[in-house]
mmCIF file of C-alpha atoms in Angstrom:
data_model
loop_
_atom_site.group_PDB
_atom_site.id
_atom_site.type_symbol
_atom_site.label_atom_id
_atom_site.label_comp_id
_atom_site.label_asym_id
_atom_site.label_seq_id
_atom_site.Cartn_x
_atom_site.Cartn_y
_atom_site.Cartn_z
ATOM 1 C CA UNK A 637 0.082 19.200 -34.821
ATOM 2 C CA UNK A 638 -0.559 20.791 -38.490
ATOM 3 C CA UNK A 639 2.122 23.246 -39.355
ATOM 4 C CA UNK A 640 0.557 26.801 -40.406
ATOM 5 C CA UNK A 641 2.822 27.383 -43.716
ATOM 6 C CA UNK A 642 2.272 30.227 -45.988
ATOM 7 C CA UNK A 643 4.740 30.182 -49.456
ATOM 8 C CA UNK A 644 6.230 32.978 -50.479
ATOM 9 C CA UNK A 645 7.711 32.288 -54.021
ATOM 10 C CA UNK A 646 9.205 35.382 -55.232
ATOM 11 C CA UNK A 647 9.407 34.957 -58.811
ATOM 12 C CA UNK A 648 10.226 37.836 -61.387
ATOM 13 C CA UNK A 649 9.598 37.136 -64.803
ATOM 14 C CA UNK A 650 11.285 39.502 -67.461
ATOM 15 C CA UNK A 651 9.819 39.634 -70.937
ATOM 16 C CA UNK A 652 10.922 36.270 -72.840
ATOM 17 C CA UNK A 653 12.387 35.158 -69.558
ATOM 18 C CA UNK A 654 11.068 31.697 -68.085
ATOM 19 C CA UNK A 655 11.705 30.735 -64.828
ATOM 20 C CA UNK A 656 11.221 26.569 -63.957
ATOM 21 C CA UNK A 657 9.933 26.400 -60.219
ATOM 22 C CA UNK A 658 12.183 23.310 -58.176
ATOM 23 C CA UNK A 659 15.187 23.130 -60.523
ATOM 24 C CA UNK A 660 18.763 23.326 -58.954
ATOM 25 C CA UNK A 661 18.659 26.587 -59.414
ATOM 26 C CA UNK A 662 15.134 28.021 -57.857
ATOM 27 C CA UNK A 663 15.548 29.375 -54.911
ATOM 28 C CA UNK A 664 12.785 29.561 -52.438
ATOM 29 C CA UNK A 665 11.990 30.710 -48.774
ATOM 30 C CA UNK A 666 8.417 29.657 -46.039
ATOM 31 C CA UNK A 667 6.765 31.792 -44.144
ATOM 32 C CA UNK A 668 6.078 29.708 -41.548
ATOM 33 C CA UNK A 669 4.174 30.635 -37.976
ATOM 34 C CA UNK A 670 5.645 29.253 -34.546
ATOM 35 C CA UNK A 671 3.120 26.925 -32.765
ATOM 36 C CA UNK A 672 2.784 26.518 -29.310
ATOM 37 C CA UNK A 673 5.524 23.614 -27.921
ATOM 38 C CA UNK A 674 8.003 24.723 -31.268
ATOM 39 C CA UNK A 675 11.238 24.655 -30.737
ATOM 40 C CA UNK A 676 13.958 25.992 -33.758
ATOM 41 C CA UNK A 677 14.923 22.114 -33.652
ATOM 42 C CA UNK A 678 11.797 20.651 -34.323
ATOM 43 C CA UNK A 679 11.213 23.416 -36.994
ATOM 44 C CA UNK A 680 14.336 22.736 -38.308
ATOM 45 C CA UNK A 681 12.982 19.058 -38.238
ATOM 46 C CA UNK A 682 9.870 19.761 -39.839
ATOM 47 C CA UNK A 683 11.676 21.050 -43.101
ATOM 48 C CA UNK A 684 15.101 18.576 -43.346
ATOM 49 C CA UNK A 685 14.392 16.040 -40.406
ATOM 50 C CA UNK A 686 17.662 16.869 -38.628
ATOM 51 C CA UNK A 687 18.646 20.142 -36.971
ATOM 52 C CA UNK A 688 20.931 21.865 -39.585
ATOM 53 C CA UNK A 689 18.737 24.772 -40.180
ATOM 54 C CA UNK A 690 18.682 25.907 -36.780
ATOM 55 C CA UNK A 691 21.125 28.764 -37.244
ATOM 56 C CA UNK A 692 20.445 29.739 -40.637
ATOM 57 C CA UNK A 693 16.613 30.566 -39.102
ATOM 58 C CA UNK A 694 18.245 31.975 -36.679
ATOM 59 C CA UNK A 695 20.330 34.451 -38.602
ATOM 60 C CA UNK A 696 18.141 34.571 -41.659
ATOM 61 C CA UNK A 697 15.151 35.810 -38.662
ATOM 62 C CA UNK A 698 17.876 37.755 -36.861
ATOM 63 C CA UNK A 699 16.856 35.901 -33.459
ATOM 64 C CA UNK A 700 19.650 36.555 -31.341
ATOM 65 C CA UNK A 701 18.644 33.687 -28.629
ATOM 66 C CA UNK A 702 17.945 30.256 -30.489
ATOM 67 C CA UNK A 703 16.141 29.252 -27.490
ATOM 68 C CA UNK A 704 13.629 32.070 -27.018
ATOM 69 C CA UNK A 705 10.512 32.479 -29.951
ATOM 70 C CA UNK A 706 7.555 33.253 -29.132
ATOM 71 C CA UNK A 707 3.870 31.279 -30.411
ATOM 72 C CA UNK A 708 1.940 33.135 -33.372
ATOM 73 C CA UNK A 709 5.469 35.022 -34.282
ATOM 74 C CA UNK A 710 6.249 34.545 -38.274
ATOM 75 C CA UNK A 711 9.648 33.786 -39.247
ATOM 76 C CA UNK A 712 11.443 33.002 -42.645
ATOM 77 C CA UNK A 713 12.481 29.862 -43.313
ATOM 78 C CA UNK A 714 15.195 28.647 -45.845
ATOM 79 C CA UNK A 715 15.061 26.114 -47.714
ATOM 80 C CA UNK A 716 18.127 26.650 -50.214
ATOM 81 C CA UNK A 717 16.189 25.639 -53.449
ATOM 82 C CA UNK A 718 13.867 22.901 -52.215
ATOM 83 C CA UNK A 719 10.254 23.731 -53.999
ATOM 84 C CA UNK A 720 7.624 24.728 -52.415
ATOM 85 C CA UNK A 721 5.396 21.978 -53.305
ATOM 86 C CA UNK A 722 7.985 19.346 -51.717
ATOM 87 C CA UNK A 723 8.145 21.039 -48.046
ATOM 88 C CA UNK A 724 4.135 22.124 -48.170
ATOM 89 C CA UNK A 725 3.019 18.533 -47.511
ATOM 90 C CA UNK A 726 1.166 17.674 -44.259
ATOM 91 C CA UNK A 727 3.395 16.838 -41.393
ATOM 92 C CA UNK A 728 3.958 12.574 -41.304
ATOM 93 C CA UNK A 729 3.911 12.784 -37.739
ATOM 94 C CA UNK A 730 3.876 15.231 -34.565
ATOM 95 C CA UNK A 731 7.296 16.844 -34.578
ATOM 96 C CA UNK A 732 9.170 15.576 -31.561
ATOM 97 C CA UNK A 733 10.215 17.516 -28.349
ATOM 98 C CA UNK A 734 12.605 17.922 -26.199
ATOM 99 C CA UNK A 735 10.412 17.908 -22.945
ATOM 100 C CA UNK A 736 11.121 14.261 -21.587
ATOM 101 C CA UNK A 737 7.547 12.703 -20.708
ATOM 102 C CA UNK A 738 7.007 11.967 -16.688
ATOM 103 C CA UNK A 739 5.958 8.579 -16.060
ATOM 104 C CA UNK A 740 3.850 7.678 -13.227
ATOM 105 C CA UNK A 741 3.987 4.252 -10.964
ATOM 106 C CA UNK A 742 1.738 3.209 -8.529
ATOM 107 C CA UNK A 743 3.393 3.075 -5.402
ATOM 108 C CA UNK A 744 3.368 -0.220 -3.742
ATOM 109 C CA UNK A 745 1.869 -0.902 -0.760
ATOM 110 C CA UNK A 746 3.237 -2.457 1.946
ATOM 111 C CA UNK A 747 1.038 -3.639 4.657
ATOM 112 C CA UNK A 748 2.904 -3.533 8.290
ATOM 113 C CA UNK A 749 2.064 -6.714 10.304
ATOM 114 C CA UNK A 750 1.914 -6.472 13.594
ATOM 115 C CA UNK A 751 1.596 -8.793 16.366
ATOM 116 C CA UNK A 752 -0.599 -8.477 19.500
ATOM 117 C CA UNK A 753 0.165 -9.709 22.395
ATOM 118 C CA UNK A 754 -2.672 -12.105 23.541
ATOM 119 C CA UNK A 755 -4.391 -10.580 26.382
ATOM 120 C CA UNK A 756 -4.693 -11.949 30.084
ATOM 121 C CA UNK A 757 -8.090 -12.967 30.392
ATOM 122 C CA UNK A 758 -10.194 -13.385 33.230
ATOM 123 C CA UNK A 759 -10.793 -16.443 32.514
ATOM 124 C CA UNK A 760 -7.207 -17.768 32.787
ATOM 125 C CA UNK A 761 -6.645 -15.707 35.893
ATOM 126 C CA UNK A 762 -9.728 -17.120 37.479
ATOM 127 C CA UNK A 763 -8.698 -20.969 36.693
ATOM 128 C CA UNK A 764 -4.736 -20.420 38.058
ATOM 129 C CA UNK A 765 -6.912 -18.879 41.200
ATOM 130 C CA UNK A 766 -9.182 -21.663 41.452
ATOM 131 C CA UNK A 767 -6.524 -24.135 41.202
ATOM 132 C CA UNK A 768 -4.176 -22.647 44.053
ATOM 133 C CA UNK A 769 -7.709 -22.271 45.999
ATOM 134 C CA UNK A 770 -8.369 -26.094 45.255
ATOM 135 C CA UNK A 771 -5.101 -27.470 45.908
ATOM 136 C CA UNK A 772 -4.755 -25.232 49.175
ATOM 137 C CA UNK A 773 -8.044 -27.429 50.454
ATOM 138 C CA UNK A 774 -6.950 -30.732 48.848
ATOM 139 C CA UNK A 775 -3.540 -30.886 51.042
ATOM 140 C CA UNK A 776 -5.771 -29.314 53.960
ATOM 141 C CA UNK A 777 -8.080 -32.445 53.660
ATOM 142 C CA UNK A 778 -5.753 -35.272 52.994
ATOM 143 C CA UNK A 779 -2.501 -34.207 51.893
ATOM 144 C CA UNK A 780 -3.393 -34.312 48.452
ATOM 145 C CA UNK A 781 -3.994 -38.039 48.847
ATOM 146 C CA UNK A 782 -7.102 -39.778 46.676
ATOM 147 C CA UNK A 783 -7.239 -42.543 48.749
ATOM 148 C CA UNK A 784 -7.343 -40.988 52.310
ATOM 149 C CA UNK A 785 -10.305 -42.335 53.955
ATOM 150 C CA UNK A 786 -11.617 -40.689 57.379
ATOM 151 C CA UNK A 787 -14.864 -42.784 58.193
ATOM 152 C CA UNK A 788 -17.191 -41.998 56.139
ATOM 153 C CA UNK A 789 -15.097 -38.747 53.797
ATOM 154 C CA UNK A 790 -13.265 -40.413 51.352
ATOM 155 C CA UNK A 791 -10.555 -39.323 48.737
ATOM 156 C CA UNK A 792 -8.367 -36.455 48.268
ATOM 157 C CA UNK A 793 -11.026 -33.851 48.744
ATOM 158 C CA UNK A 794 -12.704 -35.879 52.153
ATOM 159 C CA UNK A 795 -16.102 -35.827 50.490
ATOM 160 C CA UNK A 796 -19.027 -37.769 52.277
ATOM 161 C CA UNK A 797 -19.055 -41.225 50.186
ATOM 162 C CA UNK A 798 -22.836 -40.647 49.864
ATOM 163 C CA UNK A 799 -21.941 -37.818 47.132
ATOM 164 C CA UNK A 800 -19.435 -40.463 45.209
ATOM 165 C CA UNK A 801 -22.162 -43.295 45.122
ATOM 166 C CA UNK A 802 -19.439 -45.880 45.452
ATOM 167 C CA UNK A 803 -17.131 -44.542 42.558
ATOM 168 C CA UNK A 804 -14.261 -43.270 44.595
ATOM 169 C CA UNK A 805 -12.372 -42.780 41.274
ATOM 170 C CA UNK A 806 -9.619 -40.002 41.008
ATOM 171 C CA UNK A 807 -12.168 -38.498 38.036
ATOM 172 C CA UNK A 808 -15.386 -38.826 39.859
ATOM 173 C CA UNK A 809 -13.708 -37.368 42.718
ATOM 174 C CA UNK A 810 -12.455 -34.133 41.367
ATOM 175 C CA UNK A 811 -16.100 -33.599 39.493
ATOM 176 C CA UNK A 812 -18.180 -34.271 42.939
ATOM 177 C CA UNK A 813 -15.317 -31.978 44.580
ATOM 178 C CA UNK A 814 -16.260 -29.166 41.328
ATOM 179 C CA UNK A 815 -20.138 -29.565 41.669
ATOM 180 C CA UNK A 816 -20.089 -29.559 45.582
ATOM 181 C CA UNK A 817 -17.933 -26.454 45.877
ATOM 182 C CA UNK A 818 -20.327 -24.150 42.993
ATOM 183 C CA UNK A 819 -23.572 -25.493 44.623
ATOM 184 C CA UNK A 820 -22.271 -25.013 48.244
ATOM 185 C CA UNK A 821 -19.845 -21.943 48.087
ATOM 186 C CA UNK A 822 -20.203 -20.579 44.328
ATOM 187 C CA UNK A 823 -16.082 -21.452 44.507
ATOM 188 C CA UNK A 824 -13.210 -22.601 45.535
ATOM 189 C CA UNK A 825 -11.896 -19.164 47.300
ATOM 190 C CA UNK A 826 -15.068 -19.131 48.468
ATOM 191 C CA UNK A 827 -14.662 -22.462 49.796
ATOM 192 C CA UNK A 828 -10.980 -21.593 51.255
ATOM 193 C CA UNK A 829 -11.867 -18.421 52.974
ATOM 194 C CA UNK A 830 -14.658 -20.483 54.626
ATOM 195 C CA UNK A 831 -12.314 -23.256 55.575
ATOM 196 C CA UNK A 832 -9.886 -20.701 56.928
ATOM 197 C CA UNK A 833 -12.773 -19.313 59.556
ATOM 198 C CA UNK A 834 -14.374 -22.828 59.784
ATOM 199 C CA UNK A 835 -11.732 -25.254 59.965
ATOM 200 C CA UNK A 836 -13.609 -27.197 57.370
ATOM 201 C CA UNK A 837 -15.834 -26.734 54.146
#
């Protein structure tokens, strides 16, 4: 921010009388004009670089509240013999506040994982069905046995040994049983409700 400064060197000269401008002995007040954001301590900073003019504006301006100017206002300030040409210099840098500066961090995100419990599918339902239906008939038909034989039904299942074609083989036996049971009934509760009117499947 440029300072506004307007010098006001009161200087009297008295015939034969010459006055030297920034001896020890020349004394010399600013006119200076409050910004917007000034403060009497970075004023006071502006002119010495440390706050010991604060009450001397203060009393020299007769502001009765060192915290309270106002923007545009024009006050005196005192500089105690420092010439005008030393303080009338542009400003190094922008004159500090006292306003701290907010900061602002991007929260972090934290992602919730939950966890689903897998759902009951039809599928699985359908098998542990199938299976209860399956063994039901199984220990109906043989005890559960893959080597009962009555005449010509073989194997746990008692399936005609035409469908095995000679491989009476705990395997082949449960696929013939599979295929049999979809063609025939479309499956195996099918197959069980029929047995339990029938006597048989």
């Amino acid at each position: 921010m440029k300072s506004i400064k307007t010098v006001l060197l009161g200087v009297t000269l008295s015939a034969g009388a010459a006055v030297f401008v920034g001896t020890a002995d020349a004394s010399a007040d600013e006119l200076y004009t409050i910004q917007a954001g000034d403060t009497l301590s970075t004023i006071s900073n502006q002119f010495v670089g440390d706050n010991s003019l604060i009450q001397q504006i203060a009393d020299k301006n007769s502001i009765s509240d060192i915290n309270l100017i106002y923007a545009g206002e024009k006050i005196t300030i005192p500089t105690d013999g420092v010439a005008a040409t030393e303080v009338t210099s542009e400003p190094v840098s922008e004159p500090a506040t006292d306003t701290p500066v907010e900061t602002y961090e991007e929260p972090t995100t934290y992602v919730e994982e939950t966890y689903t419990e897998p759902a009951v599918t039809e599928t699985t339902t359908t098998a542990a069905t199938t299976s209860s239906a399956k063994e039901w008939i199984a220990q109906k038909e043989s005890g559960g046995s893959y080597s009962a034989t009555n005449g010509r039904y073989i194997g746990r299942y008692q399936l005609d040994s035409a469908y095995l074609n000679g491989d009476y083989s705990a395997a082949n036996q449960e696929q013939v049983a599979d295929n049999y049971v979809a063609e025939r009934y479309g499956s195996w509760e099918a197959a069980q409700a029929f047995w339990v009117a029938n006597g048989w499947y």
